[in-house]
Amino acid sequence: MSSEQQYIELYEQCRDLICAHSADVMNAVRDAAFEDFKRQGFPTRKVERYKYTDIQKLFEPDYGLNLNRLEIPVDPYEAFRCDVPNLSTSLYFVVNDAFYNRGKEQEIRKATGRRDSGNGERIPQGHLPEGVIVGSLREHLSYPSPLTSYLSHYYSKLAKTSDDAVTALNTMLAQDGLLVYVPKNVQVDRAIQIINILKAPSLNREGRGGSLMVNRRVLIIVEEGASVRLLFCDHAADDHPFLATQVIEAYVGENASLDLYCLEETHYKNVRVSNVYIDQQRSSRVNHNVITLHNGVTRNRLDLTLNGEGAECFCNGCVIGDKGQHVDNNTLIDHQASHCTSRELYKYVMGDQSVGAFAGRVLVRHGAQKTSSEEVNQNLCTSREARMYTQPMLEIYADDVKCSHGSTVGQLNDAALFYMQQRGISEKEARLLLELAFINEVVDQIQLIPLRDRLRYLVEKRFRGELNKCEGCKLCK
């Protein structure tokens, strides 16, 4: 059986069950996504954007899915303490692929005309400004309101036009998701932190779970003149094999600002395939940062489109890999309007038998004059067995632009190591200091200062070979 055939049969057999536990808006595009998935199949390595990761192999195992939406026995508010020290965040949880709201905040307020949770219980306002929503996508798409129609347009837009099989698969299987909505001219001063927790359900008398596939969906809408900072942290609550597909759609309005930080600290049995689509309007600003500290196999795709004049984006990534880890970042920055700016910096430190890949394409279309773009990918291989593949690309159809790109793959500087050892620093410590200095150039780009300080600590801890655990985190112990 081919990798995609099991998902085709799954959907044909379980379509009604999938739809029964979702919203009509999400169900309306499932069949079209299913037809897209059948037509495309999983991409092979002959497909340019997937040449460094064998997607078909990743989806071969027979993973379980929680289509009946069984309750997962975990209370993250009590068990999980992984927030960044000294960073006052509005904290929310997503357990597998469902927004966690049992007994906690829900944000179905004036936007849907409801002030209760459906059973008469008043919904607390939390620390968010009036009108801001962080909550279950399924819930907010289920209640008739002007906002629901507005959200439906954005959700359906990508689902109807995607040319990516993984996005199509996510669209046909996702039953819930996360909604972040910031109304016009609203400034969210407090950073919003989303903890994605992977937790396998108990399947036998001993309480042990099996391998699990989850399909996360995230819709982010930042309206004109608004601003928000989002921090997504991926963690695994146990050591079972997980396959997580994730699709993030972000729409950033005119003069709006979005800071999006994605931090992965899972384990070597975890497979993560994430597709991020960001649509920017005139004079908007996006700061996108992806940090992979510990993982199994990770494949991140970023498609960012600058649709309005004066839009600017800053895309940064850092990867630390060892053992047999695999990290593949593939980006496309599409300049469709004039006077736009993009800056891209990705750095990798790969050791042992790990494999890293970066493919970044900057596309400057006809009429996108006065474009300014810079793309840099720098990499260190600290062992003979480590592998790094890099492919920066420029595709320019305008004649009044300033664009540059470059990449390097190398090892630690022997002269610098020798110099430090001559001054009493051990070789091990010298290597650590040089690796920290190398990767911290990306960490220093983070605008959220407490997060930046926390990451410096985590990066050093990672280089020292210590276990990947956050302070006070009970789930990872």
C-alpha positions as MATLAB code, in Angstrom:
seq = 'MSSEQQYIELYEQCRDLICAHSADVMNAVRDAAFEDFKRQGFPTRKVERYKYTDIQKLFEPDYGLNLNRLEIPVDPYEAFRCDVPNLSTSLYFVVNDAFYNRGKEQEIRKATGRRDSGNGERIPQGHLPEGVIVGSLREHLSYPSPLTSYLSHYYSKLAKTSDDAVTALNTMLAQDGLLVYVPKNVQVDRAIQIINILKAPSLNREGRGGSLMVNRRVLIIVEEGASVRLLFCDHAADDHPFLATQVIEAYVGENASLDLYCLEETHYKNVRVSNVYIDQQRSSRVNHNVITLHNGVTRNRLDLTLNGEGAECFCNGCVIGDKGQHVDNNTLIDHQASHCTSRELYKYVMGDQSVGAFAGRVLVRHGAQKTSSEEVNQNLCTSREARMYTQPMLEIYADDVKCSHGSTVGQLNDAALFYMQQRGISEKEARLLLELAFINEVVDQIQLIPLRDRLRYLVEKRFRGELNKCEGCKLCK';
ca = [
       0.000    0.000    0.000;
       1.374    3.452   -0.912;
       1.778    6.043    1.835;
      -1.199    8.079    0.688;
      -3.525    5.106    0.108;
      -4.081    4.471    3.804;
      -5.223    8.088    4.265;
      -7.469    7.900    1.227;
      -9.146    4.794    2.624;
      -9.308    6.350    6.091;
     -11.158    9.392    4.799;
     -13.554    7.367    2.677;
     -14.437    5.160    5.655;
     -14.500    7.830    8.378;
     -15.660   10.994    6.608;
     -18.953   11.208    8.516;
     -17.196   10.647   11.834;
     -14.644   13.354   11.071;
     -17.360   15.821   10.122;
     -19.498   15.011   13.159;
     -16.828   16.365   15.488;
     -16.039   19.527   13.540;
     -17.594   22.750   12.237;
     -19.619   23.161    9.044;
     -17.106   25.672    7.652;
     -14.262   23.195    8.059;
     -16.397   20.391    6.645;
     -17.349   22.435    3.580;
     -13.833   22.258    2.121;
     -12.933   18.694    3.143;
     -14.058   16.946    0.002;
     -12.218   19.408   -2.245;
      -9.076   18.932   -0.161;
      -9.523   15.168   -0.368;
      -9.708   15.337   -4.164;
      -6.576   17.520   -4.204;
      -4.768   15.021   -2.011;
      -5.797   12.077   -4.190;
      -4.692   13.911   -7.306;
      -1.320   15.031   -5.943;
      -0.270   12.238   -3.593;
       2.643   12.813   -1.271;
       5.500   14.648   -3.002;
       8.603   12.684   -3.910;
      12.148   13.969   -3.737;
      11.856   14.844   -7.409;
       9.632   17.753   -6.348;
      11.920   20.759   -5.906;
      10.567   21.926   -2.571;
      10.776   18.437   -1.054;
      14.115   17.226   -2.393;
      15.768   17.018    1.033;
      13.036   15.177    2.982;
      11.342   11.886    2.148;
       7.740   12.818    2.943;
       6.322    9.514    1.732;
       8.472    7.592    4.202;
       7.411    9.825    7.097;
       3.748    9.024    6.504;
       4.188    5.279    5.950;
       3.673    4.073    9.567;
       0.153    3.261   10.696;
      -0.495    6.061   13.177;
      -3.623    6.219   15.274;
      -5.964    9.235   15.126;
      -8.341   10.485   17.775;
     -11.300   10.937   15.421;
     -13.831   10.410   18.208;
     -12.245   13.299   20.125;
     -11.727   11.228   23.250;
     -10.623   13.241   26.240;
      -6.877   13.064   26.847;
      -6.105   12.604   30.562;
      -3.913   15.647   31.146;
      -4.461   18.968   32.902;
      -1.676   21.171   31.559;
      -2.556   24.044   33.877;
      -1.614   21.872   36.826;
       1.090   19.674   35.309;
       2.895   22.030   32.991;
       5.042   24.945   34.099;
       7.143   25.809   31.075;
       6.579   29.532   30.632;
       9.537   31.799   30.035;
      10.796   33.322   33.326;
      10.094   37.028   33.758;
       7.888   37.071   30.648;
       4.326   37.943   31.551;
       2.330   36.055   28.932;
      -1.280   35.177   28.355;
      -0.907   31.406   28.516;
      -3.002   28.928   26.537;
      -2.697   25.235   25.711;
      -3.377   23.048   22.702;
      -3.453   19.339   23.586;
      -2.573   17.432   20.418;
      -4.821   19.295   17.968;
      -7.579   20.675   20.216;
      -7.722   23.937   22.141;
      -7.757   23.172   25.871;
     -10.584   25.060   27.580;
     -12.028   22.672   30.156;
     -12.691   24.749   33.250;
     -10.504   27.576   31.928;
     -10.847   30.655   29.728;
     -12.813   30.623   26.533;
     -12.902   33.618   24.290;
     -16.339   33.267   22.700;
     -17.569   36.701   23.768;
     -19.133   39.637   21.988;
     -17.728   38.475   18.681;
     -20.240   35.640   18.541;
     -22.927   37.337   20.629;
     -22.414   34.894   23.508;
     -21.342   35.720   27.053;
     -21.479   32.163   28.322;
     -19.930   28.801   27.557;
     -23.164   27.271   26.332;
     -24.344   25.976   29.715;
     -24.984   29.303   31.462;
     -21.474   29.630   32.864;
     -20.012   33.127   32.432;
     -16.776   33.201   30.461;
     -13.934   35.098   32.159;
     -12.356   37.933   30.186;
      -8.749   37.064   31.001;
      -5.956   39.576   30.307;
      -6.660   40.249   26.647;
      -7.998   43.546   25.293;
     -11.668   43.702   24.442;
     -12.460   41.984   21.159;
      -9.290   39.880   21.000;
      -9.966   36.167   20.640;
      -7.739   33.213   21.443;
      -9.704   30.009   21.368;
     -11.091   26.984   19.592;
     -11.432   27.436   15.837;
     -14.231   24.855   15.731;
     -16.216   26.671   18.426;
     -15.947   30.076   16.768;
     -16.903   28.722   13.373;
     -19.963   26.947   14.808;
     -21.995   29.948   16.044;
     -23.767   32.171   13.474;
     -22.440   35.742   13.648;
     -20.910   38.378   11.357;
     -17.461   37.367   12.617;
     -18.088   33.728   11.724;
     -18.700   34.655    8.088;
     -15.555   36.780    8.177;
     -13.470   33.905    9.583;
     -14.990   31.445    7.133;
     -13.681   33.486    4.208;
     -10.113   33.340    5.481;
     -10.211   29.672    6.431;
     -11.635   28.607    3.091;
      -9.268   30.747    1.030;
      -6.167   28.603    1.510;
      -8.110   25.354    1.647;
      -9.432   25.988   -1.868;
      -6.179   27.078   -3.472;
      -3.440   24.989   -1.879;
      -1.055   23.156   -4.180;
       0.553   21.259   -1.302;
      -0.455   17.670   -0.474;
       0.386   17.984    3.239;
      -1.813   21.073    3.522;
      -4.586   19.205    1.701;
      -4.207   16.255    4.082;
      -4.393   18.570    7.088;
      -7.482   20.279    5.666;
      -9.327   17.007    5.128;
      -8.494   15.583    8.577;
      -8.340   18.578   10.956;
     -11.369   18.685   13.253;
     -10.461   21.640   15.431;
      -7.790   24.277   15.600;
      -6.660   27.507   17.185;
      -8.025   30.943   16.361;
      -6.172   34.178   17.140;
      -8.100   37.292   16.144;
      -6.993   40.870   16.811;
      -9.482   43.587   15.766;
      -8.642   46.831   14.008;
      -6.208   49.169   15.810;
      -5.973   46.941   18.904;
      -2.494   46.640   20.426;
      -1.948   43.446   22.428;
       0.829   44.443   24.801;
       1.054   41.116   26.606;
       2.635   38.328   24.557;
       0.361   35.351   23.892;
       2.000   31.996   24.563;
       0.581   28.786   23.098;
       1.907   25.498   24.486;
       1.370   22.640   22.022;
       1.405   19.413   24.029;
       1.624   16.001   22.387;
      -0.018   13.391   24.567;
      -0.936    9.828   23.561;
      -4.246    8.470   24.920;
      -4.209    5.390   27.110;
      -5.135    2.393   24.980;
      -4.659   -0.601   27.245;
      -5.052   -1.712   30.848;
      -1.528   -0.666   31.741;
      -2.355    2.904   30.684;
       0.080    2.868   27.805;
      -0.638    4.676   24.579;
       0.373    3.978   21.014;
       1.697    6.095   18.176;
      -0.510    9.056   17.334;
      -1.065   11.421   14.427;
      -2.364   14.920   15.131;
      -3.453   17.591   12.661;
      -3.201   21.129   14.031;
      -4.820   24.072   12.294;
      -4.103   27.690   13.252;
      -5.825   30.788   11.865;
      -4.321   34.176   12.759;
      -6.003   37.425   11.721;
      -4.399   40.745   12.622;
      -6.547   43.552   11.301;
      -5.525   47.000   10.116;
      -3.352   48.914   12.586;
      -3.303   46.058   15.129;
      -0.301   44.290   16.649;
       0.314   41.022   18.504;
       3.201   38.806   19.593;
       2.707   35.037   19.558;
       4.971   32.373   21.008;
       4.302   28.718   20.061;
       6.161   26.091   22.112;
       6.031   22.444   21.010;
       6.529   19.789   23.696;
       5.856   16.068   24.078;
       4.283   14.732   27.261;
       5.548   11.172   26.753;
       7.982    9.239   24.584;
       5.507    7.685   22.152;
       5.947    8.179   18.392;
       4.039   11.222   17.137;
       3.335   12.575   13.673;
       2.143   16.182   13.752;
       0.970   18.055   10.693;
       0.472   21.756   11.235;
      -0.933   24.467    8.986;
      -0.745   28.095   10.113;
      -2.540   30.769    8.096;
      -1.767   34.369    9.062;
      -3.335   37.472    7.542;
      -1.672   40.756    8.506;
      -3.625   43.878    7.576;
      -2.480   47.336    6.540;
      -0.088   48.937    9.063;
      -0.436   45.854   11.288;
       2.349   43.984   13.079;
       2.807   40.280   13.836;
       5.681   38.706   15.762;
       5.542   34.917   15.447;
       7.974   32.726   17.401;
       7.968   28.939   17.027;
      10.084   26.889   19.450;
      10.361   23.091   19.171;
      11.571   20.980   22.086;
      10.156   17.504   21.550;
      12.053   14.188   21.234;
      13.651   11.898   18.663;
      10.421    9.916   18.058;
       8.551   12.997   16.937;
       7.863   13.868   13.288;
       6.721   17.431   12.629;
       5.592   18.716    9.226;
       4.618   22.373    9.462;
       3.386   24.699    6.711;
       3.108   28.417    7.487;
       1.367   30.816    5.088;
       1.601   34.562    5.815;
      -0.199   37.208    3.740;
       0.949   40.812    4.307;
      -0.791   44.023    3.260;
       0.487   47.602    2.780;
       3.032   48.871    5.354;
       2.628   45.775    7.522;
       5.470   44.206    9.484;
       6.108   40.517   10.224;
       8.845   39.042   12.369;
       8.953   35.234   11.990;
      11.370   33.137   14.056;
      11.665   29.343   14.100;
      13.934   27.640   16.651;
      14.561   23.891   16.660;
      16.403   22.780   19.792;
      15.397   19.131   20.034;
      13.403   16.950   17.667;
      13.250   13.801   15.588;
      12.375   14.766   12.021;
      11.216   18.300   11.286;
      10.141   19.786    7.996;
       9.137   23.469    8.091;
       7.706   25.335    5.119;
       7.217   29.111    5.122;
       5.370   30.898    2.307;
       5.295   34.638    2.912;
       3.643   37.022    0.440;
       4.137   40.788    0.505;
       0.988   42.061   -1.192;
       1.120   45.772   -0.344;
       3.644   48.568   -0.794;
       5.988   49.218    2.090;
       5.524   45.805    3.737;
       8.530   44.327    5.488;
       9.402   40.955    6.942;
      12.246   39.540    9.022;
      12.598   35.752    8.921;
      15.093   34.071   11.221;
      15.833   30.472   12.125;
      18.301   28.527   14.226;
      18.782   24.762   14.404;
      20.861   22.618   16.745;
      21.051   19.001   15.663;
      22.899   15.898   16.806;
      22.470   12.115   16.882;
      20.253   11.253   13.892;
      18.028   14.317   13.863;
      16.768   15.779   10.598;
      15.712   19.423   10.123;
      14.587   20.851    6.788;
      13.538   24.499    6.423;
      12.070   25.581    3.095;
      11.076   29.221    2.581;
       9.504   31.331   -0.160;
       9.343   35.126    0.170;
       7.153   36.473   -2.617;
       7.539   40.213   -3.346;
       4.398   41.195   -5.238;
       4.431   44.931   -4.498;
       6.998   47.710   -4.687;
       9.033   49.295   -1.865;
       9.015   46.121    0.223;
      11.821   44.783    2.421;
      12.746   41.244    3.420;
      15.589   39.996    5.607;
      16.299   36.302    6.130;
      18.918   34.695    8.397;
      19.091   30.953    9.138;
      21.904   29.243   11.051;
      22.516   25.543   11.734;
      24.925   23.689   14.002;
      24.866   19.988   13.087;
      26.743   17.221   14.896;
      26.960   13.420   15.014;
      24.927   11.908   12.137;
      22.356   14.688   11.949;
      21.118   16.119    8.652;
      20.172   19.716    8.001;
      18.689   21.382    4.934;
      17.811   24.940    3.987;
      16.235   26.029    0.710;
      15.246   29.675    0.522;
      13.734   31.325   -2.536;
      13.158   35.059   -2.890;
      10.796   35.888   -5.764;
      10.588   39.496   -6.994;
       7.726   39.849   -9.445;
       7.182   42.283  -12.312;
       6.401   45.720  -10.929;
       7.913   45.065   -7.502;
      10.386   47.900   -7.937;
      12.516   49.293   -5.099;
      12.577   45.876   -3.469;
      15.265   45.338   -0.837;
      16.047   41.734    0.055;
      18.853   39.945    1.855;
      19.079   36.182    2.389;
      21.825   34.523    4.459;
      22.291   30.893    5.471;
      25.356   29.930    7.534;
      26.086   26.453    8.841;
      28.539   24.531   11.002;
      29.148   20.791   10.798;
      30.903   19.687   13.978;
      31.455   16.066   12.972;
      32.539   14.225    9.829;
      29.225   12.386    9.612;
      26.963   15.451    9.841;
      25.398   16.645    6.587;
      24.129   20.058    5.547;
      22.361   20.944    2.289;
      21.852   24.585    1.382;
      20.169   26.201   -1.615;
      19.576   29.982   -1.484;
      17.806   31.295   -4.590;
      16.903   34.651   -6.133;
      14.328   34.979   -8.910;
      13.992   38.584  -10.036;
      11.693   40.081  -12.696;
      12.109   43.766  -11.768;
      15.074   45.960  -12.702;
      15.254   48.475   -9.829;
      15.975   46.268   -6.837;
      18.669   45.622   -4.252;
      18.896   41.901   -3.534;
      21.620   39.607   -2.225;
      21.936   36.035   -1.057;
      24.661   33.734    0.215;
      25.403   30.588    2.148;
      28.358   28.923    3.863;
      29.026   25.443    5.244;
      32.123   24.927    7.366;
      33.684   23.828   10.612;
      34.882   25.635   13.690;
      37.857   27.906   13.175;
      41.017   25.994   14.163;
      42.944   29.213   14.709;
      40.312   30.516   17.126;
      40.300   27.187   18.994;
      44.079   27.263   19.270;
      44.064   30.901   20.431;
      41.535   30.168   23.208;
      43.358   27.061   24.377;
      46.582   29.075   24.655;
      44.780   31.218   27.209;
      43.783   28.327   29.442;
      40.375   27.469   28.005;
      39.833   23.764   27.460;
      39.117   22.552   23.944;
      35.604   21.445   24.918;
      34.766   24.809   26.459;
      36.338   26.669   23.535;
      34.162   24.744   21.086;
      31.107   25.516   23.185;
      31.879   29.248   23.262;
      32.401   29.395   19.505;
      29.156   27.504   18.828;
      27.265   29.812   21.185;
      28.666   32.906   19.504;
      27.727   31.492   16.115;
      24.107   30.646   16.926;
      23.452   33.678   19.154;
      23.498   35.951   16.109;
      20.044   34.556   15.361;
      18.907   34.608   18.993;
      19.894   38.281   19.198;
      17.358   39.060   16.452;
      14.479   38.164   18.802;
      12.646   41.313   19.847;
      11.028   39.781   22.937;
      13.838   40.384   25.415;
      12.826   37.868   28.141;
      12.426   35.189   25.463;
      15.810   36.125   24.028;
      17.452   35.702   27.448;
      15.671   32.395   28.020;
      16.801   31.065   24.651;
      20.409   31.931   25.368;
      20.155   29.724   28.444;
      18.411   26.905   26.561;
      20.911   27.023   23.686;
      23.849   26.774   26.075;
      22.160   23.918   27.926;
      21.581   22.165   24.604;
      25.215   22.512   23.521;
      26.384   21.134   26.860;
      24.479   17.932   26.147;
      22.098   18.260   29.051;
      18.614   16.789   28.861;
      16.032   18.879   27.095;
      13.893   20.013   30.014;
      12.544   23.387   30.945;
      12.656   24.642   34.504;
       9.700   23.315   36.488;
       8.353   21.188   33.635;
       6.845   18.026   35.131;
       5.686   16.472   31.889;
       9.190   16.057   30.442;
      10.670   14.346   33.510;
];
